[in-house]
mmCIF file of C-alpha atoms in Angstrom:
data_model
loop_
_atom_site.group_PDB
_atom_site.id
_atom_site.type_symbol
_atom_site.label_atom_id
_atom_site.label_comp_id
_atom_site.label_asym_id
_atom_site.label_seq_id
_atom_site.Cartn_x
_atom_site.Cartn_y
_atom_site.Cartn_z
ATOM 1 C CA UNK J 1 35.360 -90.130 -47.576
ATOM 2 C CA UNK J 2 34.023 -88.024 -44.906
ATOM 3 C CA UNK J 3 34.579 -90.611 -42.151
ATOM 4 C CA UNK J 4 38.205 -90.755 -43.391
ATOM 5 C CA UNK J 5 38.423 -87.076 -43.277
ATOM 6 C CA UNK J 6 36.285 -86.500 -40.006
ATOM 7 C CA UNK J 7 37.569 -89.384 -37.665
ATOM 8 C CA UNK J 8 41.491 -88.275 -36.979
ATOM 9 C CA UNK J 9 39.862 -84.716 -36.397
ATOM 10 C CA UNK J 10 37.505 -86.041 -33.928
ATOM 11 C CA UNK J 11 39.571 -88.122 -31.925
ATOM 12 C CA UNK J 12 42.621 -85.235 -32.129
ATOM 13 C CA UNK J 13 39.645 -82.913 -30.321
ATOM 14 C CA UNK J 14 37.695 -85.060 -28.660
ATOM 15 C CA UNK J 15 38.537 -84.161 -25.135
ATOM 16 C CA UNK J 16 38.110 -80.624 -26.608
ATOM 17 C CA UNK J 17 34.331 -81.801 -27.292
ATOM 18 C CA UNK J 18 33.354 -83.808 -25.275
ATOM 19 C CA UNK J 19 32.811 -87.535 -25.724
ATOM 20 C CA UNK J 20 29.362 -87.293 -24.447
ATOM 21 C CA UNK J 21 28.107 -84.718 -26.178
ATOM 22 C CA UNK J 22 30.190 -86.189 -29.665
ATOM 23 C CA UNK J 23 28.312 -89.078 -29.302
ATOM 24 C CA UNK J 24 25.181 -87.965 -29.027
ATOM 25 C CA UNK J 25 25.288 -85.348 -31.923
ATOM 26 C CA UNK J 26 27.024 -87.814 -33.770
ATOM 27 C CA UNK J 27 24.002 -90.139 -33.309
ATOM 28 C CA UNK J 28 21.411 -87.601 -34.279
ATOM 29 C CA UNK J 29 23.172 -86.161 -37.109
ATOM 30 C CA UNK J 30 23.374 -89.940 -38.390
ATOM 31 C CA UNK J 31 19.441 -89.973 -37.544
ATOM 32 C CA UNK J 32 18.641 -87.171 -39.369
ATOM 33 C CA UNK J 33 20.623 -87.716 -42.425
ATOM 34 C CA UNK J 34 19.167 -91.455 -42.825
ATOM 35 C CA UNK J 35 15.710 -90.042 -42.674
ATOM 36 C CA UNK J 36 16.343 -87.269 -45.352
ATOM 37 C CA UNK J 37 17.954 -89.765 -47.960
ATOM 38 C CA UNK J 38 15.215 -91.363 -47.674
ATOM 39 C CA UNK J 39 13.078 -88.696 -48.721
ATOM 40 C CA UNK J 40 15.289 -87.544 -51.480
ATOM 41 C CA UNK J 41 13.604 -89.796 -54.052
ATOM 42 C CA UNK J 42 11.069 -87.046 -54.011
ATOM 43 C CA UNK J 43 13.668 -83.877 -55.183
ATOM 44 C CA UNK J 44 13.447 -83.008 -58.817
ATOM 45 C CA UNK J 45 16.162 -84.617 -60.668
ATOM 46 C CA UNK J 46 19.242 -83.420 -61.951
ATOM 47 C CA UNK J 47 22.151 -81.654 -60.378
ATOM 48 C CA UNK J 48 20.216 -80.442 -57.683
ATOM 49 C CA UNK J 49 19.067 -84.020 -56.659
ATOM 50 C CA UNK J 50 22.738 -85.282 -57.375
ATOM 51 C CA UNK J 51 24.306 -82.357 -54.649
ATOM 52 C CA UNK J 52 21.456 -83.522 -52.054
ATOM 53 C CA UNK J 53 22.710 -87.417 -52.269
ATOM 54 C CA UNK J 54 26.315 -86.406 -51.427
ATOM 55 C CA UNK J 55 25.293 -83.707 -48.715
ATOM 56 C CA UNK J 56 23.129 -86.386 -46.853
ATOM 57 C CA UNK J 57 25.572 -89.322 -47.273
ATOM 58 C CA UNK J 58 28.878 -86.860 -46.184
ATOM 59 C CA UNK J 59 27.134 -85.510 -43.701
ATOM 60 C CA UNK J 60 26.015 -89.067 -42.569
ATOM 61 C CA UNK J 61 29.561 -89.975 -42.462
ATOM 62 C CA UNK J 62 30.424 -86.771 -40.220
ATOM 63 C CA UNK J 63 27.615 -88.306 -37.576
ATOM 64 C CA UNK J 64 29.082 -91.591 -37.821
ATOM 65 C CA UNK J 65 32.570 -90.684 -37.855
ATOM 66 C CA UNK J 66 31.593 -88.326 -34.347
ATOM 67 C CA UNK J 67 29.678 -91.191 -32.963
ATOM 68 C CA UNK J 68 31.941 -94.341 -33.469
ATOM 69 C CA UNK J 69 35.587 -92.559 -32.388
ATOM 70 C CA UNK J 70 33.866 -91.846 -29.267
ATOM 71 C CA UNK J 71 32.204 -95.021 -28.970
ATOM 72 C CA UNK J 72 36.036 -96.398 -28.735
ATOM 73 C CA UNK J 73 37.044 -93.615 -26.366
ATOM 74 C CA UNK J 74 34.067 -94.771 -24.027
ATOM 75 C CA UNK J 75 35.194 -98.252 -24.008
ATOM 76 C CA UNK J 76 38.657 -97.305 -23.283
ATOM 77 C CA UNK J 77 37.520 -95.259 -20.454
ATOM 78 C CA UNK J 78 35.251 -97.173 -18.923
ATOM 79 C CA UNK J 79 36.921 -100.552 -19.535
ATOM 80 C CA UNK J 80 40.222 -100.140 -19.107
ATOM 81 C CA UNK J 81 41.071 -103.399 -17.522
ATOM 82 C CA UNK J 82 38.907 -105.435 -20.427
ATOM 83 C CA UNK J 83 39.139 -103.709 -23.456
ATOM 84 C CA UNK J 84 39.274 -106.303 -26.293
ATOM 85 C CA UNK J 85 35.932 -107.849 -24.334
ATOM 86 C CA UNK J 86 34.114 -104.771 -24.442
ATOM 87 C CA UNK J 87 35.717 -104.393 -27.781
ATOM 88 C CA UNK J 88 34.224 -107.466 -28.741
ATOM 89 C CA UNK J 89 30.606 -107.168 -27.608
ATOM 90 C CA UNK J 90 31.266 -103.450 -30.003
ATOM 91 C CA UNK J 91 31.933 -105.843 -32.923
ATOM 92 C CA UNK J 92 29.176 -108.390 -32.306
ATOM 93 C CA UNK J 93 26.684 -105.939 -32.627
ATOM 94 C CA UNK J 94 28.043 -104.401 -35.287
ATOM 95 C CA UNK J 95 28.212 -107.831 -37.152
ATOM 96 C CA UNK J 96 24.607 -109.091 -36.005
ATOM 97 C CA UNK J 97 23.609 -105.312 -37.531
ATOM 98 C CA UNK J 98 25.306 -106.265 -40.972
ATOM 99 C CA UNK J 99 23.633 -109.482 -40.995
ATOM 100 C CA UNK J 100 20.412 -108.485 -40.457
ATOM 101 C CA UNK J 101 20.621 -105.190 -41.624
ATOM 102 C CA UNK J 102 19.509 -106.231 -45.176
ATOM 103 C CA UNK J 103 17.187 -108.423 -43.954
ATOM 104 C CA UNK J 104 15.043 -106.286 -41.952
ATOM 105 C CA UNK J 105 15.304 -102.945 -44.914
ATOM 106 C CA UNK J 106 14.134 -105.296 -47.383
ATOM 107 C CA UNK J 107 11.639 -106.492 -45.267
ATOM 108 C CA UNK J 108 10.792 -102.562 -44.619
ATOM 109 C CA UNK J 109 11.041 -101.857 -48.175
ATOM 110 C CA UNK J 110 8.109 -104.631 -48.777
ATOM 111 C CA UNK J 111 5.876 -102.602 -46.469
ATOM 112 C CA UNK J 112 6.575 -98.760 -47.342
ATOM 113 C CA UNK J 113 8.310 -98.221 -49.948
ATOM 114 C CA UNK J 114 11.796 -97.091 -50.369
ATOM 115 C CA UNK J 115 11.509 -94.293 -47.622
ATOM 116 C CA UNK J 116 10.560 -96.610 -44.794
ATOM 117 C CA UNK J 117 13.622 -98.531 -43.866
ATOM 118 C CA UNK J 118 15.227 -95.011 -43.998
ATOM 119 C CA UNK J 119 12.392 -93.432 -41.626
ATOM 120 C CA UNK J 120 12.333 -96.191 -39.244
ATOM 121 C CA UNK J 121 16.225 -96.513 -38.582
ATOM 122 C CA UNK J 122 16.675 -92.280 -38.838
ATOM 123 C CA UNK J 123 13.833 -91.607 -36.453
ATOM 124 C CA UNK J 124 15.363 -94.801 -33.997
ATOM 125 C CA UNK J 125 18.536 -93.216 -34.002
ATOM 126 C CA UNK J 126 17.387 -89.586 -33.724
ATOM 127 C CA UNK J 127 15.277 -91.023 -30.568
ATOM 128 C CA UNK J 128 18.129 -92.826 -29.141
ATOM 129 C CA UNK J 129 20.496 -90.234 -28.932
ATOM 130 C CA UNK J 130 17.495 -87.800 -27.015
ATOM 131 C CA UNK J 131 17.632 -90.640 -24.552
ATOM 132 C CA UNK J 132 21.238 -90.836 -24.499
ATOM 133 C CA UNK J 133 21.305 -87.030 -23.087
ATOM 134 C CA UNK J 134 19.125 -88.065 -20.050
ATOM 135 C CA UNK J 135 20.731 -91.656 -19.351
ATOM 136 C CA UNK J 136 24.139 -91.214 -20.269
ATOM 137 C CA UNK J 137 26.498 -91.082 -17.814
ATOM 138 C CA UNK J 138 29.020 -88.583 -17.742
ATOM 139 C CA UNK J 139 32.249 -89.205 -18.882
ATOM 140 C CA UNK J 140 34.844 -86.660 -17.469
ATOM 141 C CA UNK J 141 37.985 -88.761 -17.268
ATOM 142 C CA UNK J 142 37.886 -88.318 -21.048
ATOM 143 C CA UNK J 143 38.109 -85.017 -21.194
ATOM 144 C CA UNK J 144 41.700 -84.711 -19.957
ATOM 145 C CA UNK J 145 44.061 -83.064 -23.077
ATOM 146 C CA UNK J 146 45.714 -85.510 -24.562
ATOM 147 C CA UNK J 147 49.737 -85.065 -26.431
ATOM 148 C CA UNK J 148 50.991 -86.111 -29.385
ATOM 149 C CA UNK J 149 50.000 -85.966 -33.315
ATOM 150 C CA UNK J 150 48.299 -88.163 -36.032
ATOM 151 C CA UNK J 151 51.376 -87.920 -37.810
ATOM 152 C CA UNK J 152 53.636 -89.035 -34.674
ATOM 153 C CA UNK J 153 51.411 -92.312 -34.319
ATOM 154 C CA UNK J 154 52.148 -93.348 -37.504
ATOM 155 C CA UNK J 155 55.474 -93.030 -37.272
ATOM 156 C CA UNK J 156 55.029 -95.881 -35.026
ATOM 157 C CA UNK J 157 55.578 -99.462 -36.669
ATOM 158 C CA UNK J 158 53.459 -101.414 -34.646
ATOM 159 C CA UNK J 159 50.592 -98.753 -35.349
ATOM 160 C CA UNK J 160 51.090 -98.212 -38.843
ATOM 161 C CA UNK J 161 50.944 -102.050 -38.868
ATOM 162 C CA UNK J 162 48.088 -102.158 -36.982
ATOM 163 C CA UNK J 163 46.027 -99.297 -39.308
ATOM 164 C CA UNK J 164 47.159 -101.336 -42.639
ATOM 165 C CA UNK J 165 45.625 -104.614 -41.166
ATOM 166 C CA UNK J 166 42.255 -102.971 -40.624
ATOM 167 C CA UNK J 167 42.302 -100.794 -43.725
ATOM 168 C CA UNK J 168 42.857 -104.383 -45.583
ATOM 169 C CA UNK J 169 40.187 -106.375 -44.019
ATOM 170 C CA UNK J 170 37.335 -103.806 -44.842
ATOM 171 C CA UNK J 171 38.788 -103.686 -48.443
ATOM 172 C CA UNK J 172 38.548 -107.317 -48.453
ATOM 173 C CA UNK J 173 35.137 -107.226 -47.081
ATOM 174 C CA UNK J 174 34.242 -104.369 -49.731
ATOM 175 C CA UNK J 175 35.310 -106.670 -52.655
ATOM 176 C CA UNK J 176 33.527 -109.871 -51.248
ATOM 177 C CA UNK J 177 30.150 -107.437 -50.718
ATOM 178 C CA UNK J 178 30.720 -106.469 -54.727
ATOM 179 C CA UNK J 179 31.734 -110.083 -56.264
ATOM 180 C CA UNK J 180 30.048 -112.332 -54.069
ATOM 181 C CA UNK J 181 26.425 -111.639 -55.800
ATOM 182 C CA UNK J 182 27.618 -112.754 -59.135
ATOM 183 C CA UNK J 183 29.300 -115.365 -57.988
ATOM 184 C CA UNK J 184 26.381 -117.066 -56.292
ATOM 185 C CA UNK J 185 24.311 -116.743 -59.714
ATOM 186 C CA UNK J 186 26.253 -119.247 -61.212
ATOM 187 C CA UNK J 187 24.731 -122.098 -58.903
ATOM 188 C CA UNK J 188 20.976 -120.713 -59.453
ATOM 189 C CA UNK J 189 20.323 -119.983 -56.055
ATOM 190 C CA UNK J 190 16.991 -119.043 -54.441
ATOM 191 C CA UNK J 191 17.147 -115.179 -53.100
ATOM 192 C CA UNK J 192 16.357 -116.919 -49.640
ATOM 193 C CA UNK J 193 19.800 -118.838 -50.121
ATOM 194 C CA UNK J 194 21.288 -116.198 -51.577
ATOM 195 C CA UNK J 195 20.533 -113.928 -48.540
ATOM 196 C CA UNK J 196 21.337 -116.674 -45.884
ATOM 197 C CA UNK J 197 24.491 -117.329 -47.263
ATOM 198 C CA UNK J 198 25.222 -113.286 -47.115
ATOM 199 C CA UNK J 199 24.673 -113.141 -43.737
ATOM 200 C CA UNK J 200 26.704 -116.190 -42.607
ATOM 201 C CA UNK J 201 29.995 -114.074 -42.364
ATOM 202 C CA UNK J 202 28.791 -111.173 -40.228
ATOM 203 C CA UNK J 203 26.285 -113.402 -38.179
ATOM 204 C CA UNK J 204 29.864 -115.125 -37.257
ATOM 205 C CA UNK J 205 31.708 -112.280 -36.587
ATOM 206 C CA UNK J 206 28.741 -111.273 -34.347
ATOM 207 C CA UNK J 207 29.631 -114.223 -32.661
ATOM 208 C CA UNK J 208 32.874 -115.392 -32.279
ATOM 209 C CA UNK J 209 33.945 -111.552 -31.884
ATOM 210 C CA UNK J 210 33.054 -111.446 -27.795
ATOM 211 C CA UNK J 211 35.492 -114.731 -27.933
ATOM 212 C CA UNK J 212 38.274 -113.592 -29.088
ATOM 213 C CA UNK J 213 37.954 -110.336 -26.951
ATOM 214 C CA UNK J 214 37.884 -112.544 -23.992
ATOM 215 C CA UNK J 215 40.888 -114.399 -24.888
ATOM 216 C CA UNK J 216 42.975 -111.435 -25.547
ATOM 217 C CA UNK J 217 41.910 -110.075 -22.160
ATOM 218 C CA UNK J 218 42.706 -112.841 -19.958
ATOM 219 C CA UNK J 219 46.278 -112.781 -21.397
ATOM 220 C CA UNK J 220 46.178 -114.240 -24.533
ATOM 221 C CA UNK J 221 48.501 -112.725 -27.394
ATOM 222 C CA UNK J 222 46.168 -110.304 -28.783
ATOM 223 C CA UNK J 223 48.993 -109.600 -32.472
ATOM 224 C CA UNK J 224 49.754 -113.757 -32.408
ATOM 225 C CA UNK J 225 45.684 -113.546 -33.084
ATOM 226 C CA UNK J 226 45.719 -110.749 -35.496
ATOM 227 C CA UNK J 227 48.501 -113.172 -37.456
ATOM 228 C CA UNK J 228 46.433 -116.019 -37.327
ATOM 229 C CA UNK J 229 43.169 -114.228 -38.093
ATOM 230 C CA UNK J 230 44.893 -112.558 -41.332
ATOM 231 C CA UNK J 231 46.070 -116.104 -42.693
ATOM 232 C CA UNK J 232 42.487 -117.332 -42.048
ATOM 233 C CA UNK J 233 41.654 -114.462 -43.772
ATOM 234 C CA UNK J 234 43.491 -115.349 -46.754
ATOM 235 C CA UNK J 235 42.742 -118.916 -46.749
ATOM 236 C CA UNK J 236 38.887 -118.013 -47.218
ATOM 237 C CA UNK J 237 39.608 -115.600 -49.891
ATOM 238 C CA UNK J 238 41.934 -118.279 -51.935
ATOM 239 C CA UNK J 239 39.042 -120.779 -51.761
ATOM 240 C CA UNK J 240 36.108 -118.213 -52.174
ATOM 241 C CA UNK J 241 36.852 -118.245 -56.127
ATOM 242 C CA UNK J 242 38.613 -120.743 -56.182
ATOM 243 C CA UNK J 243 42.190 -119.814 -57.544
ATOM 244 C CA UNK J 244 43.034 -122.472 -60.025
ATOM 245 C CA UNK J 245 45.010 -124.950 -58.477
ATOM 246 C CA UNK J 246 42.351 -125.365 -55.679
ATOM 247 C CA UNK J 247 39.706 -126.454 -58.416
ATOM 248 C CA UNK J 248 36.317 -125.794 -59.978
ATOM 249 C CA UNK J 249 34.218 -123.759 -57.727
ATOM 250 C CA UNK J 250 31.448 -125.486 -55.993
ATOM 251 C CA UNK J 251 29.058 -124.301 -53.772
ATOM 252 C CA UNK J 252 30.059 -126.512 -50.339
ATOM 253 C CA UNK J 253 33.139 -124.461 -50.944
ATOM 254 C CA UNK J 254 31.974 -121.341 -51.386
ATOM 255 C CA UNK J 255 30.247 -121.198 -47.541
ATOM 256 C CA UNK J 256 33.039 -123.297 -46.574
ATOM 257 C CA UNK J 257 35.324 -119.716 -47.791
ATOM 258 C CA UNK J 258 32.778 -117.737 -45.925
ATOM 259 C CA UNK J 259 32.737 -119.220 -42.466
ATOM 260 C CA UNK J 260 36.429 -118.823 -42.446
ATOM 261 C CA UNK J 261 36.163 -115.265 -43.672
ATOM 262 C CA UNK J 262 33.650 -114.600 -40.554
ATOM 263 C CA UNK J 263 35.994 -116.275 -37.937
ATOM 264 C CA UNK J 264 38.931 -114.598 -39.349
ATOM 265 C CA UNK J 265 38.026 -111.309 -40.106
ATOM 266 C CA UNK J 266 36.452 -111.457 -36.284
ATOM 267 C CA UNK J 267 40.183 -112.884 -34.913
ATOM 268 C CA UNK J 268 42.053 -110.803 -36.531
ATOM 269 C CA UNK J 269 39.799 -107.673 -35.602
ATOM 270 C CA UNK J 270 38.757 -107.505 -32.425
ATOM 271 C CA UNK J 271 42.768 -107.525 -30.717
ATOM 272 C CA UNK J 272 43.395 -104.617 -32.851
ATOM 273 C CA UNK J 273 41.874 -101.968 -30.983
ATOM 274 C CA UNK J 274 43.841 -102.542 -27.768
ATOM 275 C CA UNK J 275 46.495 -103.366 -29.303
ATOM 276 C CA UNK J 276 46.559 -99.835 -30.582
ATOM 277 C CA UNK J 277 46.021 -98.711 -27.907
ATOM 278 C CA UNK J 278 48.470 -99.883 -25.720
ATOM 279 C CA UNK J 279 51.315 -99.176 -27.906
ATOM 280 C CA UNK J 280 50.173 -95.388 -28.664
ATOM 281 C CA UNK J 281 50.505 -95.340 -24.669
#
């Protein structure tokens, strides 16, 4: 909720800011707030420990909310001439970080306890962004004022268009995080399986994501993509159950449903972006 709330303000304001300086707070706020939610298993219960969850997790989102909008301004900035490619090598690691994400904290959690994975990605993060200050290049072609109103973009067809196809996809990807887990206990899966076949989608986004950015930047019709990656998108979801008239669920279906969910969520993702982009121009 604070991401939602946080991200128009941030990118209204960002030349206001700073993208630099956004970025790297953003980071270390993110950091910090990983490290002390991991730590909160130690408050006294109640109310009090209940108010400390949602401070650390809203002001989590803040830092990530700062951090990713100018993350996109950078890439706009500094790759104007390949944006969905740049876009794309955003996405992979963002998938590959999904995919192995609950890998490596469970992994963690094995070792430590439940404060390690916290620790270890907080204090990376929090280390990262001091390093950022001394490495980053400055950005000041970002910095210009920019016209024009939240409200006045989405007055825009193609953009609200745009906003409804990402704001779909993540709910879709929501749901499938939620139902998936039950699903796969009906074929009495190892937890090894059961993990692979969690990471298959993102580990394909991670890599067919570059792709498509490629494609849309050497010409390609970036919203003929973001059709085509949609009905891929659906196709995966009809056969992920299945809905009756496909059949009884089996489990060569059920990856089957989730490499197309990977590839499409990746194809219909990635073009967005600069797609946006141009059009608000």
């Amino acid at each position: 909720m604070s991401n939602l709330i946080m991200a128009p303000l941030f990118g209204k304001y960002l030349s206001l800011l700073g993208v630099k300086y956004l970025y790297i707070s953003g980071l270390f706020l993110s950091g910090g707030c990983l490290i002390c939610f991991g730590i909160l298993d130690r408050a006294p219960a109640g109310p009090s420990y209940l108010a400390l969850c949602i401070l650390c997790r809203a002001l989590g989102g803040v830092g990530s909310s700062a951090s990713v909008t100018s993350g996109f301004a950078i890439v706009a900035q500094e790759f104007p001439h390949a944006i969905a490619t740049a876009t794309g090598l955003l996405e992979m690691v963002n998938g590959a970080g999904f995919g192995l994400g609950p890998f490596v904290g469970g992994a963690l959690y094995e070792v430590g306890g439940f404060v390690v994975p916290f620790a270890a990605v907080g204090a990376t993060m929090m280390l990262m962004s001091v390093m950022y200050i001394f490495i980053f290049p400055s950005i000041k072609s970002a910095r210009r004022a920019y016209s024009g109103s939240l409200l006045s973009l989405i007055r825009i067809p193609a953009i609200l268009i745009m906003s409804m196809t990402v704001f779909f996809a993540f709910f879709g990807l929501a749901f499938l995080d939620v139902g998936l887990g039950p699903h796969l206990k009906t074929f009495n899966l190892s937890v090894i399986v059961t993990g692979v076949i969690f990471m298959t989608a993102p580990i394909l986004y991670a890599l067919t994501a570059p792709i498509w950015g490629w494609l849309v930047d050497r010409g390609h019709a970036g919203r003929i993509m973001i059709v085509v990656g949609n009905l891929v998108c659906v196709t995966g979801m009809v056969l992920i159950g299945p809905v009756p008239i496909v059949g009884k669920s089996h489990l060569w279906l059920t990856i089957l449903a989730i490499v197309i969910l990977g590839i499409g969520f990746a194809c219909s993702q990635v073009p967005v972006f600069r797609d946006m982009l141009m059009t608000a121009r």
